[in-house]
C-alpha cells in the first residue's frame, strides 16, 4: 500500500502541535521507539493499523526539539537491518526466479519507502537540509535506495548473478527465443534508481558489460555471416539487427544507452566490414554498380550513412570504377572508334551513373563532386573527347534534327553540355566546333537553325559571351552574305549581263578572325577557269564599289562547286570542292595529265593536291583513273577520266578523305594526343592578354598571386599551367610590357 501524508499549515504553523515544552533525550528515545515500531509494522505490511498523523507529529516533535540525530540514525539502522534480511532472502532464490523475486522485493521497497518518507517529511525538510555533519545526509527515500543497493543489489551472492542472468536473457532473445522483457525492464530501472540521482550503478553493473557482450556477440556473428553470404544478404541481416537493437533499447533499456548500443552494433555490422562489402566479388559495391542494382546500392548508402566515415570508401570505389571505365572508353583500345559511337557510349555512361546518384545516393553533394571529378579525369586525357563531342554535335545538326522537333532537341543538347562541363580545355572544343560549324554554314547542311542557336545559347550560358562571340558572328556573316547575293543578282539583272554561259556564283563574305583559317589556299588568279575567274572579278568589283575601304581575299579552299559531267554510262552532277573543280576542268582539254602537270596548272600546294586527287580516284568514287595503281602518289603518276564511272544517284557528292601520316598521326596542323597548334597559339595570346590586363589594373604583383589571378581569369576557356604562364611572363618582360622589381625579384611591375 502507499500512503502520502500532507502537512496542514496555517497562519500559526503546524496546527496540531500546541505543546512547546522541552523534550529530554530519554523522552526522545521513547518517541523514537514508537516510530521504530511503526516502521516495523510497515515492513510487515500492517500499516493499516497505524495513525500516520500521530506518527508525523512524533517525528515533527523530535526534530523540533533538536533530536533529529536520534531520529535519522534510528531510521538508517532500522532500514539497514530490514534490507539485510531482504538481501539474504533474495540471495537464496535460484537463478530461474532471481529476477522475479528481486522485482517483487524492489516494488515492495519502493512502496514502503514512500510511506516512511511521508512520516518523516519534516525531518527531510529541516534536519537533513540543515545538517552540517561531515557525512552527507540523504533524504529518507534516497537513503533507502542507497541501503537497498548495498544490502540487496550488491549482495555478494546477487550482484554477479543479476548481471549474468540479464545478459543471458538478452543473448537468448538475440538468438530468437521469447523472454519476459518486463523482468529485465524492472531490473534495469532498479539499477538506475539505486544510483541515487546518477546512473553510475546502471552503467557499471549493466551498461559496460552489456556493451562488451554486444560487441563480442556481433563480432562473431558478422565474421561468420559475411563469409557465408552475399553482400545484399549481409546488408539485409544488418538492417534487421539494427532494428532489433533499436526496439530493444526502447523497450527495456535506459534511454541513455540507445546511442551507445547503436554505435556498437553499427561498428560491428558496418564499420568493421565496410571495406569487405565494397570489394566483395560478384556481389559487392563494384558488382552492384556494374549491374545497376539501385535498390542494393541504396541499402548500402543508408547503412554506411549511419557511420559517416565509411561513405568515403563508397566514394573512392565509385571514383575508381568510373575512372577505369572512362579511361578504357577513351583509350586507344576502345572499341568505339567512331566519334558518334564514342559520344553515345559516353552519354550512356553518364546517364547510368546519374541514375545511380539520384536513385541510390539521394543526390548526395559529396557523391556528385566525386562523379564530376572522376569524369573530369578521363575526358581530359588529350583532345579526343573535345573533338569527338564536337563531331557528335555536328552529326546532330546535320542528321538528327531532320526527324525531331524543337522540343525534342533540348534533351540531346543538354546531355552534350553536361559532358562539355567536364572539359578543362574548352577552347579545344571551341576550335573543333568552329570548324564543323563553318562547314555546315558554308555548305548549307545545317537543317535546324533553332537547334544551332540553342546550342550557342547553352555554350554562352556556360562560358560567357566571349566564348561564343565568334560563333555568333559566323551566323551574322551568313545572313549578311545572303542579303549581299540578292543585291548582286539584282544588279546583274538590271545590267542585262548575259549569264547563259557563266557559272552561277554564290559567295559568302566572311569576317577575318571569326572563321577558321584554311590550312591551304591558292591565289585566285592561278589555275582558276576563266569563266569562274570572270565571275569572281565581277563580284569583287561590285563588292568593293559597295563597301569602300575593305579588302576581299578569295579562300578557294573553303568553297564547293557543282559540275555537270558526261560519262559513257550517262550524265551526272558532281558536288566537289573548288580545287577538285579546277582539277576536273583540266580534262576538258586533255585526256591524260601527270600529277606534276596538274600541280603546275592549278598552283595548288602538293599536299593539298594529293588529298583532292586521291578523293577523286578512291575506289568508292573513282572519277579519275590513276596509273600506275597504288596508294602513293608521285609526280610521274598519270590520271585520266573514268568513262565507265557508275552511280545510282544522279547528283554525286565526292567527299574529301582524311590524310594521315605513315606513323598513324593526323594530317597537317594537328598532333595525336596533343593540343592543336592553332589552339596553342591562341592560348599564348590569351595568356599574354590576361597577364597585361591584371598588371595594368594592379600595377605591381607577386609571382604566385599573378599566376593565381591569371589562372582564375582563363579557367572558363582552359586551365593554364604555371609553367605556361611563366614562359609568357618572360616573353612579356623581353617585349617591355612588364619588368621585375629590383628589390624583390618575385614581384612584377607594369610598364606603362
XYZ file of C-alpha atoms in Angstrom:
752
model
C 0.000 0.000 0.000
C 1.038 3.604 -0.479
C 0.094 6.423 1.884
C 1.037 10.027 1.352
C 0.577 12.323 4.341
C 0.160 16.029 3.600
C 1.156 18.710 6.109
C -1.577 21.040 7.357
C -0.239 24.549 7.569
C -1.911 27.722 8.751
C -1.017 31.169 9.996
C 0.250 29.679 13.236
C 2.427 26.910 11.754
C 1.535 23.247 12.398
C -1.909 23.453 13.952
C -1.781 20.027 15.604
C 1.251 20.929 17.740
C 0.479 23.123 20.783
C 2.932 21.953 23.457
C 6.322 23.656 23.165
C 7.690 22.086 26.398
C 11.303 20.855 26.260
C 11.837 17.142 25.413
C 14.824 15.465 27.047
C 16.842 12.599 25.496
C 15.006 9.872 27.382
C 11.680 11.150 26.150
C 13.107 11.462 22.652
C 14.273 7.841 22.651
C 10.843 6.762 23.844
C 9.228 8.632 20.957
C 11.700 7.067 18.557
C 10.848 3.562 19.750
C 7.225 4.202 18.882
C 8.297 5.339 15.412
C 10.630 2.335 15.065
C 7.748 0.017 15.922
C 5.607 1.731 13.280
C 8.307 1.273 10.614
C 8.467 -2.440 11.530
C 4.704 -2.638 11.083
C 5.025 -1.003 7.669
C 7.648 -3.579 6.676
C 5.337 -6.321 7.951
C 2.520 -4.931 5.792
C 0.450 -3.902 8.841
C 0.334 -0.214 8.043
C -3.458 -0.125 8.138
C -3.420 -0.176 11.969
C -1.205 2.922 12.168
C -2.169 6.575 12.659
C 0.025 8.417 10.167
C -0.973 11.798 11.596
C 0.274 10.804 15.057
C 3.468 9.352 13.618
C 4.087 12.533 11.679
C 3.619 14.592 14.912
C 6.102 12.433 16.789
C 8.751 12.822 14.060
C 7.991 16.543 13.945
C 8.479 16.927 17.726
C 11.804 15.102 17.639
C 13.132 17.463 15.004
C 11.617 20.484 16.712
C 13.399 19.668 19.987
C 16.792 19.123 18.354
C 16.702 15.309 18.428
C 16.972 14.868 14.646
C 20.185 12.853 15.056
C 18.345 10.210 17.123
C 15.588 10.049 14.555
C 17.851 9.934 11.470
C 20.315 7.362 12.836
C 17.477 5.231 14.163
C 15.785 5.211 10.754
C 19.078 4.343 8.998
C 19.806 1.406 11.332
C 16.242 0.128 11.118
C 16.227 0.230 7.312
C 19.694 -1.335 7.169
C 18.675 -4.280 9.382
C 15.498 -4.815 7.402
C 17.179 -4.637 3.979
C 19.942 -7.025 5.017
C 17.272 -9.581 5.729
C 15.743 -8.804 2.327
C 19.139 -9.258 0.712
C 19.577 -12.661 2.332
C 16.150 -13.806 1.142
C 16.903 -12.643 -2.422
C 20.298 -14.333 -2.346
C 18.656 -17.660 -1.529
C 16.472 -17.510 -4.668
C 17.575 -19.724 -7.539
C 18.693 -18.304 -10.883
C 15.385 -19.148 -12.503
C 13.410 -16.984 -10.048
C 16.015 -14.408 -9.049
C 14.711 -11.625 -11.294
C 11.112 -12.201 -10.281
C 11.994 -12.289 -6.565
C 14.118 -9.181 -6.888
C 11.350 -7.398 -8.796
C 8.815 -8.175 -6.054
C 11.162 -7.042 -3.269
C 12.004 -3.884 -5.221
C 8.380 -2.953 -5.767
C 7.583 -3.529 -2.065
C 10.610 -1.488 -1.011
C 9.522 1.483 -3.140
C 6.024 1.343 -1.623
C 7.248 1.205 1.975
C 9.871 3.854 1.321
C 7.182 6.277 0.195
C 5.203 5.632 3.397
C 8.247 6.145 5.636
C 9.215 9.243 3.658
C 5.764 10.764 4.271
C 6.030 10.180 8.001
C 9.488 11.764 8.132
C 8.763 14.583 5.693
C 9.566 17.292 8.250
C 12.942 15.707 9.031
C 13.836 15.762 5.302
C 12.967 19.458 5.118
C 14.771 20.587 8.241
C 17.317 18.262 9.793
C 18.609 16.746 6.521
C 18.848 20.100 4.784
C 20.396 21.948 7.736
C 22.801 19.186 8.767
C 26.428 20.363 8.880
C 27.925 16.973 9.592
C 30.932 15.883 7.589
C 28.916 12.897 6.443
C 26.344 13.882 3.867
C 22.759 13.288 4.994
C 20.431 11.899 2.358
C 16.675 12.300 2.299
C 14.896 9.237 3.691
C 13.796 7.909 0.304
C 17.299 8.284 -1.154
C 18.773 6.747 1.986
C 16.547 3.729 1.406
C 17.788 3.459 -2.200
C 21.388 3.576 -1.032
C 20.833 0.901 1.607
C 18.861 -1.276 -0.849
C 21.764 -1.057 -3.286
C 24.401 -2.112 -0.751
C 22.327 -4.738 1.064
C 20.395 -6.283 -1.848
C 21.643 -5.304 -5.293
C 25.315 -5.543 -4.355
C 24.915 -8.568 -2.113
C 27.855 -10.873 -2.743
C 25.526 -13.625 -3.967
C 23.276 -11.335 -6.010
C 25.371 -8.781 -7.912
C 27.254 -11.120 -10.253
C 24.220 -13.384 -10.769
C 21.985 -10.424 -11.631
C 24.327 -9.208 -14.367
C 24.865 -12.702 -15.735
C 21.156 -13.570 -15.819
C 20.110 -10.302 -17.506
C 22.829 -10.583 -20.139
C 21.940 -14.229 -20.662
C 18.295 -13.386 -21.272
C 19.248 -10.707 -23.777
C 21.532 -13.161 -25.587
C 18.714 -15.714 -25.710
C 16.424 -13.070 -27.187
C 19.040 -12.254 -29.817
C 19.173 -15.940 -30.642
C 15.447 -15.892 -31.337
C 13.925 -17.056 -28.029
C 10.974 -15.368 -26.313
C 11.799 -13.908 -22.874
C 9.989 -11.944 -20.142
C 11.025 -8.432 -21.037
C 9.124 -6.955 -18.086
C 11.510 -8.607 -15.623
C 14.514 -7.110 -17.441
C 12.853 -3.703 -17.560
C 12.178 -3.846 -13.800
C 15.757 -4.914 -13.005
C 17.325 -2.233 -15.152
C 15.074 0.561 -13.871
C 16.040 -0.585 -10.344
C 19.733 -0.235 -11.196
C 19.092 3.277 -12.481
C 17.191 4.356 -9.354
C 19.545 2.892 -6.761
C 22.294 5.034 -8.255
C 20.688 7.891 -6.250
C 20.414 10.694 -8.847
C 23.184 9.233 -11.024
C 23.438 6.254 -13.347
C 26.749 5.044 -12.018
C 25.317 1.732 -10.752
C 23.408 1.107 -14.001
C 26.497 1.909 -16.036
C 28.996 -0.149 -14.019
C 26.732 -3.108 -13.222
C 24.952 -3.414 -16.558
C 25.781 -0.997 -19.375
C 29.528 -1.589 -19.582
C 29.308 -5.422 -19.534
C 26.239 -5.257 -21.795
C 28.062 -3.235 -24.449
C 31.104 -5.529 -24.207
C 28.869 -8.572 -24.578
C 27.106 -6.933 -27.540
C 30.425 -6.259 -29.256
C 31.615 -9.850 -28.785
C 28.289 -11.322 -29.888
C 28.038 -9.352 -33.115
C 31.721 -9.548 -33.907
C 31.454 -13.324 -34.003
C 28.162 -13.278 -35.899
C 29.271 -10.760 -38.542
C 32.527 -12.576 -39.277
C 30.652 -15.798 -39.916
C 27.753 -14.219 -41.795
C 29.799 -12.159 -44.241
C 31.909 -15.191 -45.163
C 28.897 -17.356 -45.988
C 26.523 -14.870 -47.640
C 26.414 -12.316 -50.421
C 26.710 -8.613 -49.746
C 22.956 -7.893 -50.248
C 22.062 -10.724 -47.844
C 24.555 -9.391 -45.314
C 23.110 -5.886 -45.576
C 19.553 -7.132 -45.052
C 20.705 -9.014 -41.964
C 22.438 -5.862 -40.724
C 19.228 -3.883 -41.157
C 17.294 -6.497 -39.177
C 19.830 -6.495 -36.352
C 19.917 -2.711 -36.162
C 16.133 -2.555 -35.976
C 16.045 -5.259 -33.295
C 18.550 -3.383 -31.142
C 16.688 -0.115 -31.596
C 13.456 -1.734 -30.395
C 15.294 -3.422 -27.520
C 16.657 -0.081 -26.371
C 13.184 1.450 -26.446
C 11.513 -1.489 -24.686
C 13.654 -2.024 -21.606
C 16.969 -0.179 -21.691
C 17.583 3.249 -20.230
C 17.298 5.958 -22.939
C 20.925 6.962 -22.398
C 22.075 3.522 -23.601
C 20.424 3.615 -27.021
C 23.032 5.808 -28.737
C 25.916 3.748 -27.290
C 24.238 0.471 -28.223
C 23.514 1.561 -31.800
C 27.073 2.835 -32.182
C 28.421 -0.545 -31.066
C 26.146 -2.503 -33.391
C 26.869 -0.143 -36.306
C 30.589 -0.557 -35.749
C 30.240 -4.354 -35.712
C 27.975 -4.674 -38.736
C 29.053 -1.704 -40.850
C 32.363 -0.107 -39.907
C 34.342 -3.313 -39.364
C 33.226 -4.829 -42.681
C 32.710 -1.749 -44.867
C 35.815 -2.444 -46.968
C 34.727 -6.049 -47.440
C 31.230 -5.006 -48.529
C 32.690 -2.632 -51.100
C 35.107 -5.155 -52.603
C 33.171 -8.461 -52.336
C 33.488 -10.370 -55.587
C 30.279 -10.719 -57.627
C 28.076 -9.036 -55.020
C 29.897 -6.025 -53.535
C 29.723 -2.348 -54.411
C 31.582 -2.721 -57.713
C 29.309 -5.545 -58.816
C 26.209 -3.536 -57.846
C 27.420 -0.595 -59.921
C 28.105 -2.685 -62.984
C 24.758 -4.489 -62.765
C 22.720 -1.330 -61.979
C 21.345 -2.784 -58.738
C 19.918 0.508 -57.482
C 17.977 -0.987 -54.564
C 21.080 -2.700 -53.159
C 23.186 0.434 -53.631
C 20.527 2.465 -51.841
C 20.564 -0.008 -48.951
C 24.358 0.200 -48.718
C 24.246 4.002 -48.775
C 21.639 4.020 -45.986
C 23.737 1.661 -43.860
C 27.014 3.485 -44.478
C 25.340 6.811 -43.678
C 24.998 5.570 -40.099
C 28.816 5.586 -39.910
C 29.694 8.679 -41.997
C 33.419 7.931 -42.304
C 32.603 4.736 -44.249
C 30.927 6.754 -47.018
C 34.387 7.805 -48.174
C 35.064 4.170 -49.110
C 31.966 4.194 -51.315
C 33.022 7.460 -52.918
C 36.540 6.144 -53.557
C 35.110 2.974 -55.090
C 32.717 4.991 -57.255
C 35.563 7.191 -58.490
C 37.746 4.157 -59.228
C 35.021 2.389 -61.207
C 34.085 5.487 -63.221
C 37.703 6.384 -63.980
C 38.623 2.850 -65.061
C 35.538 2.568 -67.262
C 36.112 6.036 -68.716
C 39.798 5.505 -69.416
C 39.006 2.260 -71.210
C 36.475 4.182 -73.291
C 38.901 6.983 -74.119
C 41.925 4.730 -74.617
C 43.236 3.570 -77.958
C 41.989 0.040 -77.284
C 38.414 1.309 -77.074
C 36.029 -0.467 -79.490
C 34.198 2.835 -80.021
C 36.343 4.095 -82.879
C 33.563 6.154 -84.442
C 33.188 9.595 -82.797
C 29.408 9.172 -82.798
C 29.574 5.762 -81.110
C 32.146 7.076 -78.655
C 29.999 10.019 -77.521
C 26.886 7.853 -77.362
C 28.760 5.445 -75.102
C 29.989 8.378 -73.014
C 26.469 9.802 -72.673
C 25.079 6.375 -71.778
C 27.788 6.010 -69.146
C 26.962 9.395 -67.630
C 23.246 8.654 -67.686
C 23.850 5.353 -65.909
C 25.821 6.915 -63.059
C 23.415 9.839 -62.815
C 20.587 7.361 -62.195
C 22.695 5.722 -59.513
C 23.419 9.101 -57.956
C 19.735 10.019 -57.904
C 18.166 6.662 -57.107
C 20.711 5.250 -54.657
C 22.630 8.155 -53.142
C 19.863 10.751 -52.897
C 21.882 13.277 -54.924
C 24.425 13.476 -52.102
C 26.595 16.545 -52.743
C 29.850 14.719 -51.990
C 28.919 11.888 -54.354
C 28.062 14.480 -57.015
C 31.511 16.003 -56.571
C 33.126 12.547 -56.753
C 31.322 11.741 -60.004
C 32.260 15.106 -61.503
C 35.933 14.692 -60.556
C 36.010 11.162 -61.982
C 34.559 12.245 -65.330
C 36.967 15.185 -65.480
C 39.848 12.752 -65.002
C 39.318 10.755 -68.176
C 37.585 13.219 -70.518
C 40.622 15.490 -70.231
C 43.135 12.836 -71.252
C 44.010 14.548 -74.529
C 41.805 16.384 -77.036
C 39.908 13.266 -78.147
C 36.754 13.979 -76.138
C 36.635 17.601 -77.286
C 36.976 16.626 -80.930
C 34.510 13.735 -80.786
C 31.969 15.767 -78.818
C 32.063 18.471 -81.484
C 31.717 15.800 -84.188
C 28.692 14.390 -82.356
C 27.028 17.803 -82.276
C 27.843 18.191 -85.964
C 26.071 14.904 -86.674
C 23.050 16.017 -84.638
C 22.804 19.281 -86.527
C 23.150 17.639 -89.947
C 21.064 14.492 -89.495
C 19.289 14.029 -86.215
C 17.470 17.348 -86.446
C 15.549 16.214 -89.513
C 13.351 13.831 -87.540
C 12.959 15.831 -84.314
C 11.004 18.906 -83.339
C 12.451 21.816 -81.402
C 11.387 20.397 -78.029
C 12.975 17.043 -78.851
C 16.353 18.662 -79.435
C 16.650 20.210 -75.966
C 17.374 16.960 -74.057
C 20.055 15.917 -76.558
C 21.827 19.253 -76.386
C 21.550 19.319 -72.594
C 23.341 15.972 -72.442
C 26.102 17.323 -74.684
C 26.518 20.387 -72.463
C 26.715 18.127 -69.409
C 29.783 16.414 -70.879
C 31.099 19.774 -72.070
C 31.173 20.980 -68.441
C 33.717 18.298 -67.600
C 36.213 19.629 -70.170
C 39.033 21.670 -68.688
C 40.290 22.857 -72.077
C 37.070 24.183 -73.545
C 38.997 26.181 -76.136
C 39.915 22.899 -77.889
C 36.220 22.085 -78.209
C 35.641 25.613 -79.479
C 38.312 25.151 -82.160
C 36.743 21.937 -83.473
C 33.229 23.323 -83.112
C 34.135 26.363 -85.231
C 35.467 24.104 -87.978
C 32.370 21.928 -88.000
C 30.036 24.910 -87.803
C 31.819 26.670 -90.666
C 31.406 23.618 -92.897
C 27.715 23.341 -92.002
C 27.077 27.003 -92.697
C 29.109 27.247 -95.895
C 27.660 24.047 -97.357
C 24.167 24.827 -96.051
C 23.982 21.427 -94.355
C 22.531 22.583 -91.030
C 18.884 21.562 -91.127
C 17.662 23.298 -87.954
C 18.558 26.925 -87.227
C 16.741 26.771 -83.891
C 18.986 23.919 -82.726
C 22.098 25.824 -83.818
C 21.078 28.936 -81.901
C 20.026 26.873 -78.883
C 23.426 25.197 -78.722
C 25.235 28.533 -78.875
C 22.966 29.926 -76.156
C 23.823 26.984 -73.916
C 27.544 27.448 -74.550
C 27.227 31.145 -73.763
C 25.468 30.325 -70.504
C 28.327 28.009 -69.553
C 31.345 30.063 -70.635
C 30.205 33.629 -71.187
C 29.789 35.962 -74.131
C 33.457 35.964 -75.153
C 33.382 32.211 -75.779
C 30.574 32.377 -78.357
C 31.256 35.813 -79.829
C 32.940 34.468 -82.970
C 30.340 31.723 -83.383
C 27.551 34.286 -83.321
C 29.475 36.433 -85.791
C 29.625 33.474 -88.185
C 25.829 33.332 -88.302
C 25.740 37.072 -88.838
C 28.136 36.773 -91.796
C 25.963 34.107 -93.417
C 22.871 36.259 -93.039
C 24.603 39.345 -94.487
C 26.048 37.254 -97.318
C 22.592 36.106 -98.367
C 21.392 39.707 -98.469
C 24.507 40.718 -100.391
C 23.987 37.994 -103.027
C 20.389 39.109 -103.550
C 21.634 42.631 -104.255
C 24.374 41.284 -106.538
C 21.969 39.180 -108.624
C 19.538 42.063 -108.788
C 22.376 44.266 -110.054
C 23.244 41.690 -112.740
C 19.618 41.604 -113.903
C 19.412 45.390 -114.149
C 22.702 45.473 -116.096
C 21.306 42.875 -118.579
C 24.531 40.924 -118.430
C 24.392 37.728 -120.451
C 24.591 34.886 -117.891
C 23.643 31.918 -120.012
C 27.197 30.595 -120.254
C 28.562 31.929 -116.975
C 28.609 29.781 -113.841
C 26.108 30.541 -111.128
C 28.250 32.101 -108.401
C 27.344 32.102 -104.723
C 29.751 33.960 -102.434
C 29.968 34.029 -98.644
C 31.749 37.121 -97.357
C 33.400 36.111 -94.099
C 34.932 38.340 -91.437
C 38.646 37.645 -90.940
C 39.289 36.272 -87.429
C 35.785 34.947 -86.850
C 36.152 31.930 -89.125
C 38.696 29.084 -89.068
C 41.667 29.833 -91.278
C 42.101 27.211 -94.035
C 45.260 25.110 -93.993
C 45.902 25.587 -97.710
C 44.986 28.305 -100.139
C 45.927 29.477 -103.602
C 45.817 32.747 -105.457
C 42.517 33.068 -107.316
C 44.326 34.063 -110.478
C 46.280 30.785 -110.645
C 44.671 27.794 -112.309
C 41.112 29.041 -111.914
C 38.999 28.531 -115.073
C 38.449 31.734 -116.993
C 34.647 31.597 -116.639
C 34.923 31.263 -112.878
C 37.611 33.924 -112.716
C 35.364 36.308 -114.681
C 32.534 35.776 -112.194
C 34.904 36.333 -109.278
C 36.212 39.559 -110.773
C 32.684 40.810 -111.405
C 31.605 40.163 -107.823
C 34.795 41.680 -106.434
C 34.198 44.880 -108.388
C 30.581 45.021 -107.176
C 31.562 44.425 -103.539
C 34.390 46.994 -103.438
C 32.194 49.614 -105.066
C 29.533 48.943 -102.451
C 31.896 48.742 -99.441
C 34.754 51.193 -99.716
C 37.916 50.715 -97.679
C 37.621 46.933 -97.483
C 39.792 44.172 -98.858
C 38.428 40.987 -100.382
C 40.577 37.837 -100.367
C 39.358 34.655 -102.052
C 39.521 31.450 -99.985
C 39.201 28.817 -102.691
C 39.998 26.003 -100.263
C 36.703 26.605 -98.436
C 34.425 26.507 -101.480
C 32.425 23.842 -103.319
C 31.236 23.506 -106.896
C 28.532 21.622 -108.806
C 29.850 20.201 -112.108
C 27.831 18.572 -114.878
C 29.787 15.643 -116.311
C 29.163 13.330 -119.257
C 30.206 9.698 -118.906
C 29.704 6.754 -121.188
C 27.245 5.408 -118.642
C 25.217 8.642 -118.500
C 25.283 12.219 -117.311
C 25.955 13.061 -113.670
C 26.166 16.125 -111.469
C 29.230 16.041 -109.255
C 29.428 18.016 -105.993
C 33.117 18.664 -105.417
C 35.469 21.120 -103.729
C 36.659 24.178 -105.625
C 40.111 22.635 -106.026
C 38.584 19.415 -107.397
C 36.620 21.529 -109.851
C 39.871 23.096 -111.073
C 41.410 19.628 -111.450
C 38.461 18.133 -113.338
C 38.038 21.058 -115.722
C 41.634 20.489 -116.949
C 40.430 17.232 -118.526
C 38.142 19.175 -120.880
C 41.299 19.979 -122.870
C 43.478 16.908 -122.105
C 42.744 13.206 -121.896
C 45.735 12.314 -119.703
C 47.651 14.502 -117.239
C 50.515 13.845 -114.859
C 50.463 14.905 -111.236
C 53.161 17.489 -111.946
C 51.176 18.955 -114.860
C 48.081 19.281 -112.686
C 50.095 20.927 -109.896
C 51.686 23.434 -112.298
C 48.377 24.228 -113.987
C 46.347 24.771 -110.781
C 49.025 26.093 -108.389
C 47.517 24.009 -105.582
C 50.075 23.030 -102.856
C 51.337 19.461 -103.293
C 49.953 18.063 -100.004
C 46.505 19.519 -100.592
C 46.547 18.436 -104.260
C 47.294 14.827 -103.250
C 44.321 14.813 -100.920
C 41.945 16.108 -103.590
C 43.219 13.790 -106.325
C 43.092 10.713 -104.053
C 39.490 11.623 -103.176
C 38.638 11.697 -106.910
C 40.392 8.377 -107.584
C 39.293 6.499 -104.442
C 37.654 3.096 -105.091
C 34.254 4.265 -103.854
C 34.171 7.339 -106.126
C 36.529 6.536 -108.996
C 36.018 9.628 -111.177
C 39.697 9.597 -112.196
C 41.840 6.582 -113.050
C 45.410 6.565 -111.701
C 48.326 4.880 -113.405
C 50.194 3.022 -112.162
C 47.895 1.825 -109.396
C 48.979 2.138 -105.782
C 48.405 4.153 -102.623
C 51.361 6.524 -103.025
C 51.424 9.415 -105.499
C 54.477 10.714 -107.336
C 54.875 13.472 -109.892
C 55.103 10.906 -112.719
C 51.705 9.345 -111.954
C 49.169 9.931 -114.707
C 45.416 10.479 -114.425
C 42.517 10.242 -116.848
C 38.717 10.452 -116.631
C 36.939 7.197 -115.845
C 34.415 6.997 -118.669
C 32.805 3.958 -117.058
C 32.027 5.797 -113.828
C 28.765 4.471 -112.322
C 26.479 5.624 -109.586
C 22.836 5.011 -108.700
C 22.475 8.722 -107.921
C 22.361 11.488 -110.478
C 23.809 14.015 -108.014
C 27.003 12.552 -106.526
C 28.871 14.194 -103.631
C 32.611 13.448 -103.636
C 33.846 13.656 -100.011
C 37.403 14.636 -99.116
C 39.336 11.858 -97.422
C 41.315 12.441 -94.228
C 45.054 12.300 -94.869
C 47.197 10.536 -92.238
C 50.890 10.024 -91.974
C 52.596 6.640 -92.059
C 53.026 6.767 -88.288
C 49.314 6.927 -87.899
C 49.228 10.562 -86.930
C 46.680 13.071 -88.124
C 47.025 15.374 -91.033
C 48.920 18.628 -91.090
C 48.224 21.062 -88.300
C 47.482 18.549 -85.569
C 49.329 16.057 -83.409
C 47.850 12.910 -81.885
C 47.157 13.273 -78.156
C 48.300 16.888 -78.094
C 46.710 20.325 -78.177
C 46.204 21.521 -81.793
C 48.825 24.018 -82.928
C 46.280 26.755 -83.579
C 44.855 26.350 -80.103
C 48.336 26.562 -78.606
C 48.970 29.787 -80.495
C 45.632 31.198 -79.385
C 46.427 30.280 -75.780
C 49.687 32.208 -75.878
C 47.820 35.338 -76.913
C 45.129 34.810 -74.267
C 47.717 34.325 -71.502
C 49.592 37.444 -72.639
C 46.402 39.478 -72.624
C 45.395 38.213 -69.175
C 48.811 38.984 -67.646
C 48.862 42.504 -69.057
C 45.247 43.085 -68.030
C 45.934 42.048 -64.435
C 49.148 44.036 -64.105
C 47.606 47.113 -65.709
C 44.951 47.057 -63.003
C 47.206 46.209 -60.032
C 50.381 47.970 -61.253
C 52.516 45.572 -59.162
C 52.042 41.952 -58.145
C 53.872 38.976 -56.628
C 54.609 35.999 -58.872
C 52.322 33.485 -57.126
C 49.447 35.960 -56.906
C 49.802 36.758 -60.607
C 49.669 33.054 -61.544
C 46.586 32.527 -59.369
C 44.750 35.524 -60.850
C 45.594 34.657 -64.464
C 44.526 31.034 -63.920
C 41.226 32.222 -62.449
C 40.512 34.531 -65.392
C 41.267 31.877 -68.028
C 39.651 28.876 -66.304
C 36.415 29.329 -68.270
C 38.296 28.504 -71.509
C 41.246 26.355 -70.360
C 43.491 25.788 -67.351
C 46.977 27.145 -67.998
C 49.859 25.538 -66.104
C 52.230 27.683 -64.000
C 54.995 26.790 -66.476
C 52.991 28.192 -69.408
C 52.283 31.418 -67.528
C 55.929 31.750 -66.507
C 57.061 31.439 -70.156
C 54.640 34.144 -71.231
C 55.824 36.364 -68.364
C 59.398 36.041 -69.650
C 58.216 36.870 -73.158
C 56.369 39.996 -71.960
C 59.434 41.114 -69.987
C 61.547 40.787 -73.148
C 58.985 42.892 -75.044
C 58.973 45.567 -72.290
C 55.347 45.105 -71.241
C 56.460 44.452 -67.659
C 59.598 44.199 -65.535
C 60.876 42.668 -62.297
C 61.214 44.715 -59.143
C 64.947 45.205 -58.413
C 64.343 44.957 -54.655
C 62.149 41.828 -54.893
C 62.714 39.553 -57.881
C 59.411 37.749 -57.200
C 57.455 40.950 -57.763
C 56.475 42.266 -61.211
C 55.847 45.863 -62.238
C 53.654 47.071 -65.079
C 55.447 49.194 -67.659
C 53.088 51.919 -68.882
